[in-house]
PDB file of C-alpha atoms in Angstrom:
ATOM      1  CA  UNK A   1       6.005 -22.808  30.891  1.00 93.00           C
ATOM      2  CA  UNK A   2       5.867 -26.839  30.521  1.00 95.00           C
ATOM      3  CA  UNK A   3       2.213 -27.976  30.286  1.00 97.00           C
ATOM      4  CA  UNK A   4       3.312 -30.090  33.370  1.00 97.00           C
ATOM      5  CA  UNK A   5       4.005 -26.922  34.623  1.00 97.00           C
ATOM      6  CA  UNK A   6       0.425 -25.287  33.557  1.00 97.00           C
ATOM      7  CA  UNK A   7      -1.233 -27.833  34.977  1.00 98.00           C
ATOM      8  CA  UNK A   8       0.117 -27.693  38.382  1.00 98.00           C
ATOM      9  CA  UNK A   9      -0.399 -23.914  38.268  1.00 97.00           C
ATOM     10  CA  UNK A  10      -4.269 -24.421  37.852  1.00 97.00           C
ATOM     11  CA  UNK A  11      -4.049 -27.431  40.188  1.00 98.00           C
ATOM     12  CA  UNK A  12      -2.828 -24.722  42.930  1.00 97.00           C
ATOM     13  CA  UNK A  13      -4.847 -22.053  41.275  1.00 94.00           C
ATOM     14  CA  UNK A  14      -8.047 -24.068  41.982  1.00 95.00           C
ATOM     15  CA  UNK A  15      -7.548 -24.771  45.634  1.00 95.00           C
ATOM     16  CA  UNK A  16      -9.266 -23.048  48.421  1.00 92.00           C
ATOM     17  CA  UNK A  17      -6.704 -23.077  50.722  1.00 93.00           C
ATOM     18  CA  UNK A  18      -3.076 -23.153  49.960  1.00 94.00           C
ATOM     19  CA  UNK A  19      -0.216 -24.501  52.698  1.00 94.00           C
ATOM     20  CA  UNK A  20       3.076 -21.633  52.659  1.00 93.00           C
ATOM     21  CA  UNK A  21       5.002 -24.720  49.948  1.00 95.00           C
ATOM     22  CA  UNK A  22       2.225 -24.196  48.399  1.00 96.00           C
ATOM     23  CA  UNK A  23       1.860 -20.368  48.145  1.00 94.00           C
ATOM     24  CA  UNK A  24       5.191 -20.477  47.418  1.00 95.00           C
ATOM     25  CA  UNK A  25       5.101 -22.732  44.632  1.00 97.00           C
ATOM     26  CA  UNK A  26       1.856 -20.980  43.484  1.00 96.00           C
ATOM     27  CA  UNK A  27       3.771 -17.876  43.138  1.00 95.00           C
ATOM     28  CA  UNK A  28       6.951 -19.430  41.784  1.00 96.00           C
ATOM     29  CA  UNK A  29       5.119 -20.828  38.779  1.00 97.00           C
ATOM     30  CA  UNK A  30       2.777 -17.679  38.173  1.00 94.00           C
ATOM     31  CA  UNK A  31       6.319 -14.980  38.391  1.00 94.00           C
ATOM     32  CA  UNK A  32       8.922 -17.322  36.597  1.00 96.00           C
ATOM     33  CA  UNK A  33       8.205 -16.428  33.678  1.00 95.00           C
ATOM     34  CA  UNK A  34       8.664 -12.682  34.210  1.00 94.00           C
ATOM     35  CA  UNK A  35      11.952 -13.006  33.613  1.00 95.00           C
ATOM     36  CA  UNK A  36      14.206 -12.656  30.674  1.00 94.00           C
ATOM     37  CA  UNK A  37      16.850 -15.213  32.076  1.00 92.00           C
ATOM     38  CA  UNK A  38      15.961 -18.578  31.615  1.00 89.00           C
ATOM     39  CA  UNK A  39      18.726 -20.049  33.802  1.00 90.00           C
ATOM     40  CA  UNK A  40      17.958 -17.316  36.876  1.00 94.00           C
ATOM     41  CA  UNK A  41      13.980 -17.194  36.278  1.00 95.00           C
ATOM     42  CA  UNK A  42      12.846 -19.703  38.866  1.00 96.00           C
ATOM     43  CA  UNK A  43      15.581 -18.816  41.331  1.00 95.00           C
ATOM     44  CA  UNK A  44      14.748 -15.318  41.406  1.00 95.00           C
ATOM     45  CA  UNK A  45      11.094 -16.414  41.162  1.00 96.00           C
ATOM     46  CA  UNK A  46      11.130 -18.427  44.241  1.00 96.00           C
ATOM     47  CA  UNK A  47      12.497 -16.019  46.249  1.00 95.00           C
ATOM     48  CA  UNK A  48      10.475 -13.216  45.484  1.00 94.00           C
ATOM     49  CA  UNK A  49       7.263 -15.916  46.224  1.00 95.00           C
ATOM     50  CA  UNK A  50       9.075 -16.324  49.882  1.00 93.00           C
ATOM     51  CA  UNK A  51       9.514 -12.716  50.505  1.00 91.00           C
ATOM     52  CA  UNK A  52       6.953 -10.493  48.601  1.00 81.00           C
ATOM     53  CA  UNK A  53       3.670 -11.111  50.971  1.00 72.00           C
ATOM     54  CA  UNK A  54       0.610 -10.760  50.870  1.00 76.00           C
ATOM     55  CA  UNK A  55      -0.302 -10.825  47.216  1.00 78.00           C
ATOM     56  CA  UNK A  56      -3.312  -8.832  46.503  1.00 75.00           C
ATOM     57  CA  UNK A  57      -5.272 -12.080  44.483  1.00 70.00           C
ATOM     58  CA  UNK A  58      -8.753  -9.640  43.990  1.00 75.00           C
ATOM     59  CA  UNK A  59      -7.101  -6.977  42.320  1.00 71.00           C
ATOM     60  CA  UNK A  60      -4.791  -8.887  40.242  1.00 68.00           C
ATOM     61  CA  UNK A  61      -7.748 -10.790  38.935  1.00 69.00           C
ATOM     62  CA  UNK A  62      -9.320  -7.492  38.247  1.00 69.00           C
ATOM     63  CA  UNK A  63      -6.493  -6.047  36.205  1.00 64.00           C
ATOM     64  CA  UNK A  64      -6.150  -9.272  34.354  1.00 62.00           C
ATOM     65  CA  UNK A  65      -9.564  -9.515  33.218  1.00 62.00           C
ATOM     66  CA  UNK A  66      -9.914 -10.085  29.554  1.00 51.00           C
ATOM     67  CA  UNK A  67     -11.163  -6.891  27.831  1.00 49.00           C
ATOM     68  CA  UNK A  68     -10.739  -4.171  30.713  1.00 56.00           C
ATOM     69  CA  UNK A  69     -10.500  -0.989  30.107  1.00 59.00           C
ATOM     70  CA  UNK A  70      -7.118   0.422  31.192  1.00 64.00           C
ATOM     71  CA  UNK A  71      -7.404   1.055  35.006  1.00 66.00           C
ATOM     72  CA  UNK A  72      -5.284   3.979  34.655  1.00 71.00           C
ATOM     73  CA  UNK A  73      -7.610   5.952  31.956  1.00 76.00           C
ATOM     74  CA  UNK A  74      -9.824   7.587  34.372  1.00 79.00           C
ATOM     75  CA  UNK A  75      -7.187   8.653  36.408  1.00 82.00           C
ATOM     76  CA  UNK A  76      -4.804   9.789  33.679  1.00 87.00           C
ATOM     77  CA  UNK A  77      -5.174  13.475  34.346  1.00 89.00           C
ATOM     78  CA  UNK A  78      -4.478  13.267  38.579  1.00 90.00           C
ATOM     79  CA  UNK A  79      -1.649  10.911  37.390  1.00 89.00           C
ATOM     80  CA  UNK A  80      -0.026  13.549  35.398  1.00 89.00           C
ATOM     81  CA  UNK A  81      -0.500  15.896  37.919  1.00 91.00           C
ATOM     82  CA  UNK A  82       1.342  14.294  39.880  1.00 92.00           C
ATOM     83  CA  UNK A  83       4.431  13.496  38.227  1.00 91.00           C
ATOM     84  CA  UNK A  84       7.507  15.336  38.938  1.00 89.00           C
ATOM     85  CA  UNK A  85       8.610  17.885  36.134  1.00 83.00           C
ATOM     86  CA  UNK A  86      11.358  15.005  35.410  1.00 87.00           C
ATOM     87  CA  UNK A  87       9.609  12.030  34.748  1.00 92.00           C
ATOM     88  CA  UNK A  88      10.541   8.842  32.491  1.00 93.00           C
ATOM     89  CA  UNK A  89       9.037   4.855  32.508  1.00 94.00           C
ATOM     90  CA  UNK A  90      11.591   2.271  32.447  1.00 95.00           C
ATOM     91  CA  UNK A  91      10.588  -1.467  31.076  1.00 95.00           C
ATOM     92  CA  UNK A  92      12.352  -4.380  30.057  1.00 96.00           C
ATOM     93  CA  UNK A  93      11.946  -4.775  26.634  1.00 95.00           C
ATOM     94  CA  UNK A  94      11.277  -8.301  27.458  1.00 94.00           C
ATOM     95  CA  UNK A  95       8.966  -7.993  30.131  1.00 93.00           C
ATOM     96  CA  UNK A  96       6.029 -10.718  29.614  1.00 91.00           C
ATOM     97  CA  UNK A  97       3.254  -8.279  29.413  1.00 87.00           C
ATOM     98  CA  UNK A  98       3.367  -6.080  26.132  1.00 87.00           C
ATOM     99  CA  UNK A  99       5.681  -2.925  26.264  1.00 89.00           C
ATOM    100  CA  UNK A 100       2.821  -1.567  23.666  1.00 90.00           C
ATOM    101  CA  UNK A 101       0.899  -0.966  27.165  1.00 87.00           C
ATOM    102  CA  UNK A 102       3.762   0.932  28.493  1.00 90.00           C
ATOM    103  CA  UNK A 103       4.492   2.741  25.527  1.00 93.00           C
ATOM    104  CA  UNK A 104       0.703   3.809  25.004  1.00 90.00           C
ATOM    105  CA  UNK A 105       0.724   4.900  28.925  1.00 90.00           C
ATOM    106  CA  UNK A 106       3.961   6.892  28.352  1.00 94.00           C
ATOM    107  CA  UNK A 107       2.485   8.719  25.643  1.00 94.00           C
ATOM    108  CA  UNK A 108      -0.506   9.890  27.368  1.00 91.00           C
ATOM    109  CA  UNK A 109       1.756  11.256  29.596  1.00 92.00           C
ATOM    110  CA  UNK A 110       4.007  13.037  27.539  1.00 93.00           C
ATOM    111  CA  UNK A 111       6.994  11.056  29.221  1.00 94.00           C
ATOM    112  CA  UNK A 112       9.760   8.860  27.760  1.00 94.00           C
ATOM    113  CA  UNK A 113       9.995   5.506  27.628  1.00 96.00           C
ATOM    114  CA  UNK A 114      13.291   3.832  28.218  1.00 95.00           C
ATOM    115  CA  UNK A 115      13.629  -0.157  27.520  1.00 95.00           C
ATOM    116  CA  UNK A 116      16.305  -2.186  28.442  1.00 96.00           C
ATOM    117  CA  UNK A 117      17.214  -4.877  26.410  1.00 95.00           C
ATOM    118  CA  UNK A 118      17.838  -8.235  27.650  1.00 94.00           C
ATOM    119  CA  UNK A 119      15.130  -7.555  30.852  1.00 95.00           C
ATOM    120  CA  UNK A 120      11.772  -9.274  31.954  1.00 95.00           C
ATOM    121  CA  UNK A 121       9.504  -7.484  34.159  1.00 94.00           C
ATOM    122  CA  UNK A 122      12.339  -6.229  36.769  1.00 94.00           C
ATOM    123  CA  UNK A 123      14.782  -4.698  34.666  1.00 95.00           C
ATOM    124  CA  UNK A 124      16.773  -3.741  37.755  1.00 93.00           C
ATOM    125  CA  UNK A 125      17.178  -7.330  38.371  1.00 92.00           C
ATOM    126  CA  UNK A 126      18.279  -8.681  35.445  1.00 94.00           C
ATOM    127  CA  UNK A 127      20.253  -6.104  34.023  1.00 96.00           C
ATOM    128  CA  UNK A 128      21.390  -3.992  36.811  1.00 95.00           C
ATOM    129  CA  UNK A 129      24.669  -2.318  35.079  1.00 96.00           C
ATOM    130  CA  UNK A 130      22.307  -0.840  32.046  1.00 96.00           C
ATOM    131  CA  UNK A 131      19.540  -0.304  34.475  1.00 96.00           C
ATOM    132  CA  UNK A 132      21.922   1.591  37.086  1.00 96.00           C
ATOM    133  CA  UNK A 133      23.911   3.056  34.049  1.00 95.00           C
ATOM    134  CA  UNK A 134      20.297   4.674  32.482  1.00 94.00           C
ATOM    135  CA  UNK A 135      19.064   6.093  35.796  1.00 94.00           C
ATOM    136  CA  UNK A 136      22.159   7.983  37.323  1.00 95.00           C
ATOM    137  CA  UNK A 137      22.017   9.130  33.185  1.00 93.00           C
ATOM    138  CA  UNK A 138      18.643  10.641  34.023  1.00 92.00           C
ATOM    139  CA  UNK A 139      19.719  11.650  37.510  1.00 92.00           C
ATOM    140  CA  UNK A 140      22.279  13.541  36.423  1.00 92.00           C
ATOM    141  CA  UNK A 141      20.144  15.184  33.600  1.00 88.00           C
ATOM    142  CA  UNK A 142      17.543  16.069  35.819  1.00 85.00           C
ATOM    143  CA  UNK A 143      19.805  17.866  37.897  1.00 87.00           C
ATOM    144  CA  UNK A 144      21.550  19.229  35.282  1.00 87.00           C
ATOM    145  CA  UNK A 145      18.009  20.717  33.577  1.00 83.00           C
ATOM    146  CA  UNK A 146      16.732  22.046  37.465  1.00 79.00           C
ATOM    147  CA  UNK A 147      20.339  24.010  37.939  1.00 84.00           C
ATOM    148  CA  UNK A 148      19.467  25.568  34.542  1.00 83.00           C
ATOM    149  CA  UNK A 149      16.150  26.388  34.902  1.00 71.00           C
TER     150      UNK A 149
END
């Protein structure tokens, strides 16, 4: 992000009341970045900020707080519960927000992680042939390991 950029982020960030170009550019500047894909990051950005309504500002604040304990620890155990007996995380190994997090959760749950390479925070998006490619892979395993069973 620019520091032109930045600085209209906070300048948005910091009103009250935002008009819809302004949610919209609010949101295009705050998800850009998301992306792996320089050259599709604020196109796929800006759509997502004219389509994926209402953003939930309280929580996200919450779960961005500096020195939080995971939000997921105290429910770790119901979590796992709930899993199906096949379970994996996918994450783009270039996803903004640190695949260390994804890798710690997927350890507490005894479930693998897969990463695609080349992907931001919507692997699907970016690289939809690996990400399509991995999950009729596990798909097809999980089948596979319930006909056995």
């Amino acid at each position: 992000m620019t520091p032109v950029q930045q600085a209209r982020l906070r300048e948005l960030e910091g009103l009250s009341w935002r008009t819809e170009a302004q949610e919209v550019e609010l949101l295009t500047l705050s998800w850009f970045t998301d992306h792996a894909d320089p050259g599709r990051a604020w196109e796929w950005a800006a759509r997502d900020a004219r389509r994926r309504r209402p953003v939930n500002w309280t929580m996200n604040r919450e779960l961005g707080a500096e020195g939080r304990a995971d939000p997921l620890d105290r429910r770790l155990g119901e979590l796992r519960a709930s899993l199906p007996a096949q379970a994996e995380i996918l994450g783009g190994a270039d996803d903004p927000r640190p695949l260390s997090a994804l890798a710690s959760l997927a350890s507490r749950l005894g479930v693998p992680l897969t990463r695609i390479d080349g992907a931001g925070h919507e692997p699907w998006l970016e690289r939809l042939a690996e990400t399509r490619s991995h999950l009729r892979r596990f798909v097809s395993g999980a089948i596979e390991r319930h006909r056995c069973a």
